[in-house]
Coordinates of N, CA and C in Angstrom, one line a residue:
M1 N 1.8 10.6 56.4 CA 2.2 10.0 55.1 C 0.9 9.7 54.3
A2 N 0.9 10.2 53.0 CA -0.3 10.0 52.2 C -0.4 8.6 51.8
D3 N -1.6 8.2 51.7 CA -1.9 6.8 51.3 C -1.5 6.6 49.8
Q4 N -0.8 5.5 49.6 CA -0.4 5.3 48.2 C -1.6 4.5 47.5
Q5 N -2.0 5.1 46.4 CA -3.1 4.4 45.6 C -2.5 3.6 44.5
D6 N -3.1 2.4 44.4 CA -2.6 1.5 43.3 C -3.1 2.1 41.9
T7 N -2.1 2.3 41.0 CA -2.4 2.8 39.7 C -2.5 1.6 38.7
Q8 N -3.6 1.5 38.1 CA -3.8 0.4 37.1 C -3.0 0.6 35.9
S9 N -2.2 -0.4 35.6 CA -1.3 -0.3 34.4 C -2.0 -0.5 33.1
F10 N -1.5 0.1 32.1 CA -2.2 0.0 30.7 C -1.1 -0.5 29.8
D11 N -1.3 -1.6 29.1 CA -0.3 -2.1 28.2 C -0.5 -1.6 26.8
L12 N 0.4 -0.6 26.5 CA 0.3 0.0 25.1 C 0.5 -1.0 24.0
S13 N 1.4 -2.0 24.3 CA 1.7 -3.0 23.3 C 0.5 -3.9 22.9
K14 N -0.6 -3.8 23.7 CA -1.8 -4.6 23.4 C -3.0 -3.7 23.1
S15 N -2.8 -2.4 23.1 CA -3.9 -1.4 22.9 C -4.2 -1.3 21.4
T16 N -5.4 -1.6 21.0 CA -5.8 -1.5 19.6 C -5.7 -0.1 19.1
S17 N -6.2 0.9 19.9 CA -6.2 2.3 19.4 C -4.8 2.8 19.3
H18 N -3.9 2.5 20.3 CA -2.6 2.9 20.2 C -1.8 2.3 19.0
L19 N -2.0 1.0 18.8 CA -1.3 0.4 17.7 C -1.8 0.8 16.3
L20 N -3.1 1.1 16.2 CA -3.6 1.6 15.0 C -3.1 3.0 14.7
H21 N -2.9 3.8 15.8 CA -2.4 5.2 15.6 C -0.9 5.1 15.2
R22 N -0.1 4.2 15.7 CA 1.2 4.0 15.3 C 1.3 3.5 13.9
A23 N 0.4 2.6 13.5 CA 0.4 2.1 12.1 C 0.0 3.2 11.2
Q24 N -0.9 4.0 11.6 CA -1.3 5.2 10.8 C -0.1 6.1 10.5
Q25 N 0.6 6.4 11.6 CA 1.8 7.2 11.4 C 2.8 6.7 10.4
A26 N 3.0 5.4 10.5 CA 3.9 4.7 9.5 C 3.4 4.9 8.1
A27 N 2.1 4.7 7.9 CA 1.4 4.8 6.6 C 1.5 6.2 6.1
V28 N 1.2 7.1 6.9 CA 1.2 8.5 6.5 C 2.6 9.0 6.1
N29 N 3.6 8.6 6.9 CA 5.0 8.9 6.6 C 5.4 8.4 5.2
L30 N 5.1 7.1 4.9 CA 5.5 6.6 3.6 C 4.7 7.2 2.5
S31 N 3.4 7.4 2.6 CA 2.6 8.0 1.6 C 3.0 9.4 1.3
T32 N 3.2 10.2 2.4 CA 3.6 11.6 2.3 C 4.9 11.8 1.5
E33 N 5.8 10.9 1.8 CA 7.1 10.9 1.0 C 6.9 10.6 -0.4
A34 N 6.0 9.7 -0.7 CA 5.7 9.3 -2.1 C 5.0 10.4 -2.9
L35 N 4.1 11.2 -2.2 CA 3.3 12.2 -2.8 C 3.9 13.6 -2.9
S36 N 5.0 13.8 -2.1 CA 5.6 15.1 -2.0 C 6.1 15.6 -3.3
S37 N 6.6 14.7 -4.2 CA 7.1 15.2 -5.5 C 6.0 15.7 -6.4
Q38 N 4.8 15.3 -6.1 CA 3.6 15.8 -6.9 C 2.9 17.0 -6.2
G39 N 3.3 17.3 -5.0 CA 2.7 18.4 -4.3 C 1.3 18.1 -3.8
L40 N 1.0 16.8 -3.6 CA -0.3 16.3 -3.1 C -0.2 15.9 -1.7
T41 N -1.4 16.0 -1.0 CA -1.5 15.4 0.3 C -2.2 14.1 0.1
L42 N -2.2 13.2 1.2 CA -2.8 11.9 1.1 C -4.3 12.1 0.8
R43 N -4.9 13.1 1.4 CA -6.4 13.3 1.2 C -6.7 13.7 -0.2
Q44 N -5.8 14.6 -0.7 CA -6.1 15.0 -2.1 C -5.9 13.9 -3.1
F45 N -5.0 13.0 -2.8 CA -4.8 11.8 -3.6 C -6.0 10.9 -3.5
A46 N -6.6 10.8 -2.3 CA -7.8 10.0 -2.2 C -8.9 10.5 -3.0
V47 N -9.1 11.8 -3.1 CA -10.2 12.4 -3.9 C -9.9 12.2 -5.4
L48 N -8.7 12.3 -5.8 CA -8.3 12.1 -7.2 C -8.6 10.6 -7.6
A49 N -8.2 9.7 -6.7 CA -8.4 8.3 -6.9 C -9.8 7.9 -7.0
A50 N -10.6 8.5 -6.1 CA -12.1 8.2 -6.1 C -12.7 8.7 -7.4
L51 N -12.3 9.9 -7.9 CA -12.8 10.4 -9.2 C -12.3 9.6 -10.4
A52 N -11.1 9.1 -10.3 CA -10.5 8.3 -11.4 C -11.3 7.0 -11.5
A53 N -11.8 6.5 -10.4 CA -12.6 5.3 -10.4 C -14.0 5.6 -10.9
E54 N -14.5 6.8 -10.6 CA -15.9 7.1 -11.0 C -16.1 8.6 -11.2
E55 N -16.2 9.0 -12.4 CA -16.3 10.4 -12.7 C -17.7 11.0 -12.3
G56 N -17.8 12.3 -12.1 CA -19.1 12.9 -11.9 C -19.8 12.6 -10.6
Q57 N -19.0 12.3 -9.6 CA -19.6 12.1 -8.3 C -20.0 13.4 -7.6
S58 N -20.9 13.3 -6.7 CA -21.3 14.4 -5.9 C -20.4 14.5 -4.7
Q59 N -20.3 15.7 -4.0 CA -19.5 15.8 -2.9 C -19.9 14.9 -1.8
S60 N -21.2 14.6 -1.7 CA -21.7 13.6 -0.6 C -21.1 12.3 -0.9
S61 N -21.1 11.9 -2.2 CA -20.5 10.6 -2.6 C -19.0 10.5 -2.2
L62 N -18.3 11.6 -2.5 CA -16.9 11.7 -2.2 C -16.6 11.6 -0.7
V63 N -17.5 12.1 0.1 CA -17.4 12.0 1.6 C -17.5 10.5 2.0
D64 N -18.4 9.8 1.4 CA -18.6 8.4 1.7 C -17.4 7.6 1.2
R65 N -16.9 7.9 0.0 CA -15.8 7.1 -0.6 C -14.5 7.3 0.1
T66 N -14.2 8.6 0.5 CA -12.9 8.9 1.1 C -12.8 8.9 2.6
G67 N -14.0 9.1 3.2 CA -14.0 9.1 4.7 C -13.6 10.5 5.2
I68 N -13.5 11.5 4.3 CA -13.1 12.9 4.7 C -14.4 13.6 5.1
D69 N -14.4 14.3 6.3 CA -15.6 14.9 6.7 C -16.1 16.0 5.7
R70 N -17.4 16.3 5.8 CA -18.0 17.1 4.8 C -17.4 18.5 4.7
S71 N -17.2 19.2 5.8 CA -16.7 20.6 5.7 C -15.2 20.6 5.2
T72 N -14.4 19.6 5.6 CA -13.0 19.6 5.1 C -13.0 19.3 3.6
L73 N -13.9 18.4 3.2 CA -13.9 18.0 1.7 C -14.4 19.2 0.9
A74 N -15.3 19.9 1.4 CA -15.8 21.1 0.6 C -14.7 22.1 0.4
E75 N -13.9 22.4 1.4 CA -12.8 23.3 1.2 C -11.7 22.7 0.3
M76 N -11.5 21.4 0.4 CA -10.5 20.7 -0.4 C -10.9 20.8 -1.9
V77 N -12.1 20.5 -2.2 CA -12.7 20.6 -3.5 C -12.5 22.0 -4.1
R78 N -12.8 23.0 -3.3 CA -12.7 24.4 -3.7 C -11.2 24.7 -4.2
R79 N -10.3 24.3 -3.3 CA -8.9 24.5 -3.6 C -8.3 23.7 -4.8
M80 N -8.8 22.5 -4.9 CA -8.4 21.6 -6.0 C -8.9 22.1 -7.3
E81 N -10.1 22.7 -7.2 CA -10.7 23.3 -8.5 C -9.9 24.5 -8.9
A82 N -9.5 25.3 -7.9 CA -8.7 26.5 -8.2 C -7.3 26.1 -8.7
S83 N -6.8 24.9 -8.4 CA -5.5 24.5 -8.9 C -5.6 23.8 -10.2
G84 N -6.9 23.7 -10.7 CA -7.0 23.1 -12.1 C -7.0 21.6 -12.1
Y85 N -7.2 20.9 -10.9 CA -7.2 19.5 -10.9 C -8.6 18.9 -11.2
I86 N -9.6 19.6 -10.8 CA -11.0 19.1 -10.9 C -11.9 20.2 -11.3
E87 N -13.1 19.9 -11.7 CA -14.2 20.9 -12.0 C -15.5 20.4 -11.4
R88 N -16.3 21.4 -11.1 CA -17.7 21.1 -10.6 C -18.7 21.7 -11.6
T89 N -19.6 20.8 -12.0 CA -20.7 21.2 -12.9 C -22.0 20.8 -12.3
T90 N -23.1 21.3 -12.8 CA -24.4 21.0 -12.3 C -24.7 19.5 -12.7
S91 N -25.1 18.8 -11.7 CA -25.4 17.4 -11.8 C -26.6 17.2 -12.8
P92 N -26.5 16.3 -13.7 CA -27.6 16.0 -14.6 C -28.8 15.3 -13.9
E93 N -28.5 14.7 -12.8 CA -29.5 14.0 -12.0 C -30.2 14.9 -11.0
D94 N -29.5 16.0 -10.6 CA -30.1 16.9 -9.6 C -29.5 18.3 -9.8
A95 N -30.4 19.2 -10.2 CA -29.9 20.5 -10.6 C -29.4 21.3 -9.3
R96 N -29.8 20.8 -8.2 CA -29.3 21.5 -6.9 C -27.9 21.0 -6.5
A97 N -27.5 19.9 -7.1 CA -26.2 19.3 -6.7 C -25.1 19.6 -7.7
K98 N -23.9 19.4 -7.3 CA -22.7 19.6 -8.2 C -22.0 18.3 -8.4
A99 N -21.7 18.0 -9.7 CA -20.9 16.8 -10.0 C -19.5 17.1 -10.1
V100 N -18.6 16.4 -9.5 CA -17.2 16.7 -9.5 C -16.5 15.7 -10.5
S101 N -15.6 16.2 -11.3 CA -14.9 15.4 -12.3 C -13.5 15.8 -12.4
L102 N -12.6 14.9 -12.9 CA -11.2 15.2 -13.1 C -11.0 16.0 -14.3
L103 N -10.1 17.0 -14.3 CA -9.6 17.6 -15.5 C -8.3 17.0 -15.9
T104 N -7.8 17.3 -17.1 CA -6.6 16.7 -17.6 C -5.4 16.8 -16.6
K105 N -5.2 18.0 -16.0 CA -4.2 18.2 -15.1 C -4.3 17.3 -13.9
G106 N -5.5 17.1 -13.4 CA -5.8 16.3 -12.2 C -5.5 14.8 -12.5
R107 N -5.9 14.4 -13.7 CA -5.6 13.0 -14.1 C -4.1 12.7 -14.3
E108 N -3.4 13.7 -14.8 CA -2.0 13.6 -15.0 C -1.2 13.5 -13.7
V109 N -1.6 14.3 -12.8 CA -0.9 14.3 -11.5 C -1.3 13.1 -10.7
Y110 N -2.5 12.6 -10.9 CA -2.9 11.3 -10.2 C -2.1 10.2 -10.7
E111 N -2.0 10.1 -12.1 CA -1.2 9.0 -12.7 C 0.3 9.0 -12.4
A112 N 0.8 10.3 -12.2 CA 2.2 10.4 -11.8 C 2.4 10.0 -10.4
A113 N 1.4 10.2 -9.5 CA 1.6 9.9 -8.1 C 1.3 8.5 -7.8
L114 N 0.5 7.8 -8.6 CA 0.0 6.4 -8.4 C 1.1 5.4 -8.1
P115 N 2.2 5.4 -8.9 CA 3.3 4.4 -8.6 C 3.9 4.5 -7.2
G116 N 4.1 5.8 -6.8 CA 4.7 6.0 -5.5 C 3.8 5.5 -4.3
V117 N 2.5 5.7 -4.5 CA 1.5 5.3 -3.5 C 1.4 3.8 -3.4
E118 N 1.4 3.2 -4.6 CA 1.4 1.7 -4.7 C 2.6 1.1 -4.0
A119 N 3.8 1.8 -4.2 CA 5.0 1.3 -3.6 C 5.0 1.4 -2.1
A120 N 4.4 2.5 -1.6 CA 4.2 2.7 -0.2 C 3.3 1.6 0.4
D121 N 2.2 1.3 -0.3 CA 1.3 0.3 0.2 C 2.1 -1.1 0.3
K122 N 2.8 -1.4 -0.8 CA 3.6 -2.6 -0.8 C 4.6 -2.7 0.3
A123 N 5.2 -1.5 0.6 CA 6.2 -1.5 1.7 C 5.6 -1.7 3.0
L124 N 4.4 -1.2 3.2 CA 3.6 -1.5 4.5 C 3.3 -3.0 4.6
L125 N 2.7 -3.5 3.5 CA 2.3 -5.0 3.6 C 3.5 -5.9 3.7
A126 N 4.7 -5.4 3.3 CA 5.9 -6.2 3.4 C 6.3 -6.4 4.8
M127 N 5.8 -5.6 5.7 CA 6.1 -5.7 7.2 C 5.3 -6.8 7.8
I128 N 4.3 -7.3 7.1 CA 3.4 -8.3 7.6 C 3.6 -9.7 6.9
R129 N 3.5 -10.8 7.6 CA 3.7 -12.1 6.9 C 2.7 -12.2 5.8
S130 N 3.1 -12.8 4.7 CA 2.2 -12.9 3.5 C 0.9 -13.6 3.8
N131 N 0.9 -14.6 4.7 CA -0.3 -15.3 5.0 C -1.3 -14.5 5.9
R132 N -0.8 -13.3 6.4 CA -1.7 -12.5 7.2 C -2.2 -11.3 6.5
R133 N -1.7 -11.0 5.3 CA -2.0 -9.7 4.7 C -3.5 -9.6 4.3
A134 N -4.1 -10.6 3.8 CA -5.5 -10.6 3.4 C -6.4 -10.3 4.6
G135 N -6.1 -11.0 5.7 CA -6.9 -10.7 6.9 C -6.7 -9.4 7.5
F136 N -5.4 -8.8 7.3 CA -5.1 -7.5 7.8 C -6.0 -6.4 7.0
I137 N -6.0 -6.6 5.7 CA -6.8 -5.6 4.9 C -8.3 -5.7 5.2
L138 N -8.8 -7.0 5.4 CA -10.2 -7.1 5.8 C -10.5 -6.5 7.1
S139 N -9.6 -6.6 8.1 CA -9.7 -6.0 9.4 C -9.8 -4.5 9.3
L140 N -8.9 -3.9 8.5 CA -8.8 -2.5 8.4 C -10.1 -2.0 7.8
A141 N -10.6 -2.7 6.8 CA -11.9 -2.3 6.1 C -13.0 -2.4 7.1
A142 N -13.0 -3.4 7.9 CA -14.1 -3.6 8.9 C -14.2 -2.4 9.8
I143 N -13.0 -1.8 10.1 CA -13.0 -0.7 11.1 C -13.2 0.6 10.4
G144 N -12.5 0.8 9.3 CA -12.5 2.1 8.6 C -13.5 2.3 7.5
A145 N -13.9 1.2 6.8 CA -14.8 1.4 5.7 C -15.7 0.1 5.7
P146 N -16.5 -0.1 6.7 CA -17.4 -1.3 6.8 C -18.4 -1.4 5.6
E147 N -18.7 -0.3 5.0 CA -19.7 -0.3 3.9 C -19.1 -0.8 2.6
E148 N -17.8 -0.8 2.5 CA -17.1 -1.3 1.3 C -16.5 -2.7 1.5
E149 N -16.7 -3.5 0.4 CA -16.1 -4.8 0.4 C -14.9 -4.9 -0.4
P150 N -13.7 -5.0 0.2 CA -12.4 -5.0 -0.5 C -12.3 -6.2 -1.4
E151 N -11.7 -6.0 -2.6 CA -11.5 -7.2 -3.5 C -10.3 -7.9 -3.0
I152 N -10.5 -8.8 -2.0 CA -9.4 -9.4 -1.3 C -8.7 -10.4 -2.3
E153 N -9.4 -11.0 -3.3 CA -8.8 -11.9 -4.2 C -7.6 -11.3 -4.9
E154 N -7.7 -10.0 -5.2 CA -6.6 -9.3 -5.9 C -5.4 -9.1 -5.0
V155 N -5.7 -8.9 -3.7 CA -4.6 -8.8 -2.7 C -3.9 -10.1 -2.6
V156 N -4.6 -11.2 -2.5 CA -4.0 -12.5 -2.4 C -3.2 -12.8 -3.6
A157 N -3.7 -12.5 -4.8 CA -3.0 -12.8 -6.1 C -1.7 -12.0 -6.1
E158 N -1.8 -10.7 -5.7 CA -0.6 -9.9 -5.7 C 0.4 -10.4 -4.8
D159 N 0.0 -10.9 -3.6 CA 0.9 -11.4 -2.6 C 1.6 -12.7 -3.2
A160 N 0.8 -13.5 -3.9 CA 1.4 -14.7 -4.5 C 2.4 -14.4 -5.6
A161 N 2.1 -13.4 -6.4 CA 3.0 -12.9 -7.4 C 4.3 -12.4 -6.8
D162 N 4.2 -11.6 -5.8 CA 5.4 -11.0 -5.1 C 6.2 -12.1 -4.5
A163 N 5.6 -13.1 -3.9 CA 6.3 -14.3 -3.3 C 7.1 -15.0 -4.4
D164 N 6.4 -15.3 -5.5 CA 7.1 -16.0 -6.6 C 8.3 -15.2 -7.1
A165 N 8.1 -13.9 -7.2 CA 9.2 -13.0 -7.7 C 10.4 -13.0 -6.7
D166 N 10.1 -13.0 -5.4 CA 11.1 -13.1 -4.4 C 11.9 -14.4 -4.5
T167 N 11.1 -15.5 -4.7 CA 11.8 -16.8 -4.8 C 12.7 -16.9 -6.0
S168 N 12.2 -16.4 -7.1 CA 13.0 -16.5 -8.3 C 14.3 -15.6 -8.3
K169 N 14.2 -14.6 -7.4 CA 15.4 -13.7 -7.3 C 16.5 -14.2 -6.4
K170 N 16.1 -15.2 -5.6 CA 17.1 -15.7 -4.6 C 18.2 -16.4 -5.3
E171 N 19.4 -16.0 -4.9 CA 20.6 -16.6 -5.6 C 20.8 -18.0 -5.1
K172 N 21.4 -18.8 -6.0 CA 21.7 -20.2 -5.6 C 22.9 -20.1 -4.5
P173 N 22.9 -21.0 -3.5 CA 23.9 -21.0 -2.5 C 25.3 -21.2 -3.2
K174 N 26.2 -20.3 -2.8 CA 27.6 -20.4 -3.3 C 28.3 -21.6 -2.7
K175 N 29.1 -22.3 -3.6 CA 29.8 -23.4 -3.1 C 31.1 -22.9 -2.4
S176 N 31.4 -23.6 -1.3 CA 32.6 -23.3 -0.5 C 33.8 -23.8 -1.3
K177 N 35.0 -23.3 -0.8 CA 36.3 -23.7 -1.4 C 36.5 -25.2 -1.2
K178 N 36.0 -25.7 -0.1 CA 36.1 -27.1 0.2 C 35.3 -28.0 -0.8
D179 N 34.1 -27.5 -1.1 CA 33.2 -28.2 -2.1 C 33.9 -28.2 -3.5
K180 N 34.4 -27.0 -3.8 CA 35.1 -26.9 -5.2 C 36.3 -27.8 -5.3
A181 N 37.1 -27.9 -4.2 CA 38.2 -28.7 -4.2 C 37.8 -30.2 -4.3
A182 N 36.8 -30.6 -3.6 CA 36.3 -32.0 -3.6 C 35.8 -32.3 -5.1
K183 N 35.1 -31.3 -5.7 CA 34.6 -31.6 -7.1 C 35.8 -31.7 -8.0
A184 N 36.9 -30.9 -7.8 CA 38.0 -31.0 -8.7 C 38.8 -32.3 -8.5
D185 N 38.9 -32.8 -7.3 CA 39.5 -34.1 -7.0 C 38.7 -35.2 -7.7
K186 N 37.4 -35.1 -7.6 CA 36.5 -36.2 -8.2 C 36.7 -36.2 -9.7
S187 N 36.8 -35.0 -10.3 CA 37.0 -34.9 -11.7 C 38.3 -35.5 -12.1
K188 N 39.4 -35.3 -11.4 CA 40.7 -35.9 -11.7 C 40.6 -37.4 -11.5
S189 N 40.0 -37.9 -10.5 CA 39.8 -39.3 -10.2 C 39.1 -40.0 -11.4
D190 N 38.0 -39.3 -11.9 CA 37.3 -39.9 -13.0 C 38.1 -40.0 -14.2
K191 N 38.9 -39.0 -14.5 CA 39.8 -39.0 -15.7 C 40.8 -40.1 -15.6
K192 N 41.4 -40.3 -14.4 CA 42.4 -41.4 -14.2 C 41.7 -42.8 -14.5
K193 N 40.5 -43.0 -14.0 CA 39.8 -44.2 -14.2 C 39.5 -44.5 -15.7
K194 N 39.2 -43.4 -16.4 CA 38.9 -43.5 -17.9 C 40.2 -43.9 -18.6
K195 N 41.3 -43.3 -18.2 CA 42.6 -43.7 -18.8 C 43.0 -45.1 -18.6
K196 N 42.8 -45.6 -17.4 CA 43.0 -47.1 -17.1 C 42.2 -48.0 -17.9
K197 N 40.9 -47.6 -18.1 CA 40.0 -48.5 -18.9 C 40.5 -48.5 -20.4
K198 N 41.0 -47.4 -20.9 CA 41.5 -47.4 -22.3 C 42.7 -48.3 -22.5
K199 N 43.6 -48.3 -21.5 CA 44.8 -49.2 -21.5 C 44.3 -50.7 -21.5

């Protein structure tokens, strides 16, 4: 009989890499659905968003801003240029480099896609308690983009605005039939008392 070896168990529910992968799947699913109507991928949207924030970036700068590897980005830029979203021109700072900028079509498709992506982001954050959202974004930035400092004040302000909106939308509790009957009886009683005083 073969010796039975103890197999060390691994708790997926506490695995950082596993949970991040699951979270990424949820994020990609929501964002892909939001972008499908514009025919964009999440990576293409990231390039458009980076260029909308700063025109005339080099491809090296886009690699740093988007986190897309150099070879993949080069092919993406080529295809997006062929689609009329962006253009490459000689950089005024370095004749050997190309500056990438948005064309009108690219800006239009970016602006059309933006509300859907923002809604997807809000849907993801809604899964997290409001007092944990700022820390969650800081943690993601520390792992995925440590060189960038997220403007966390804006996230906190948006969370507060959303919380206020949710509170204002809450309906007042409906009164039960028993409460309504008690109020009606009290009203009748008050009227009788007023009549007695007049007499």
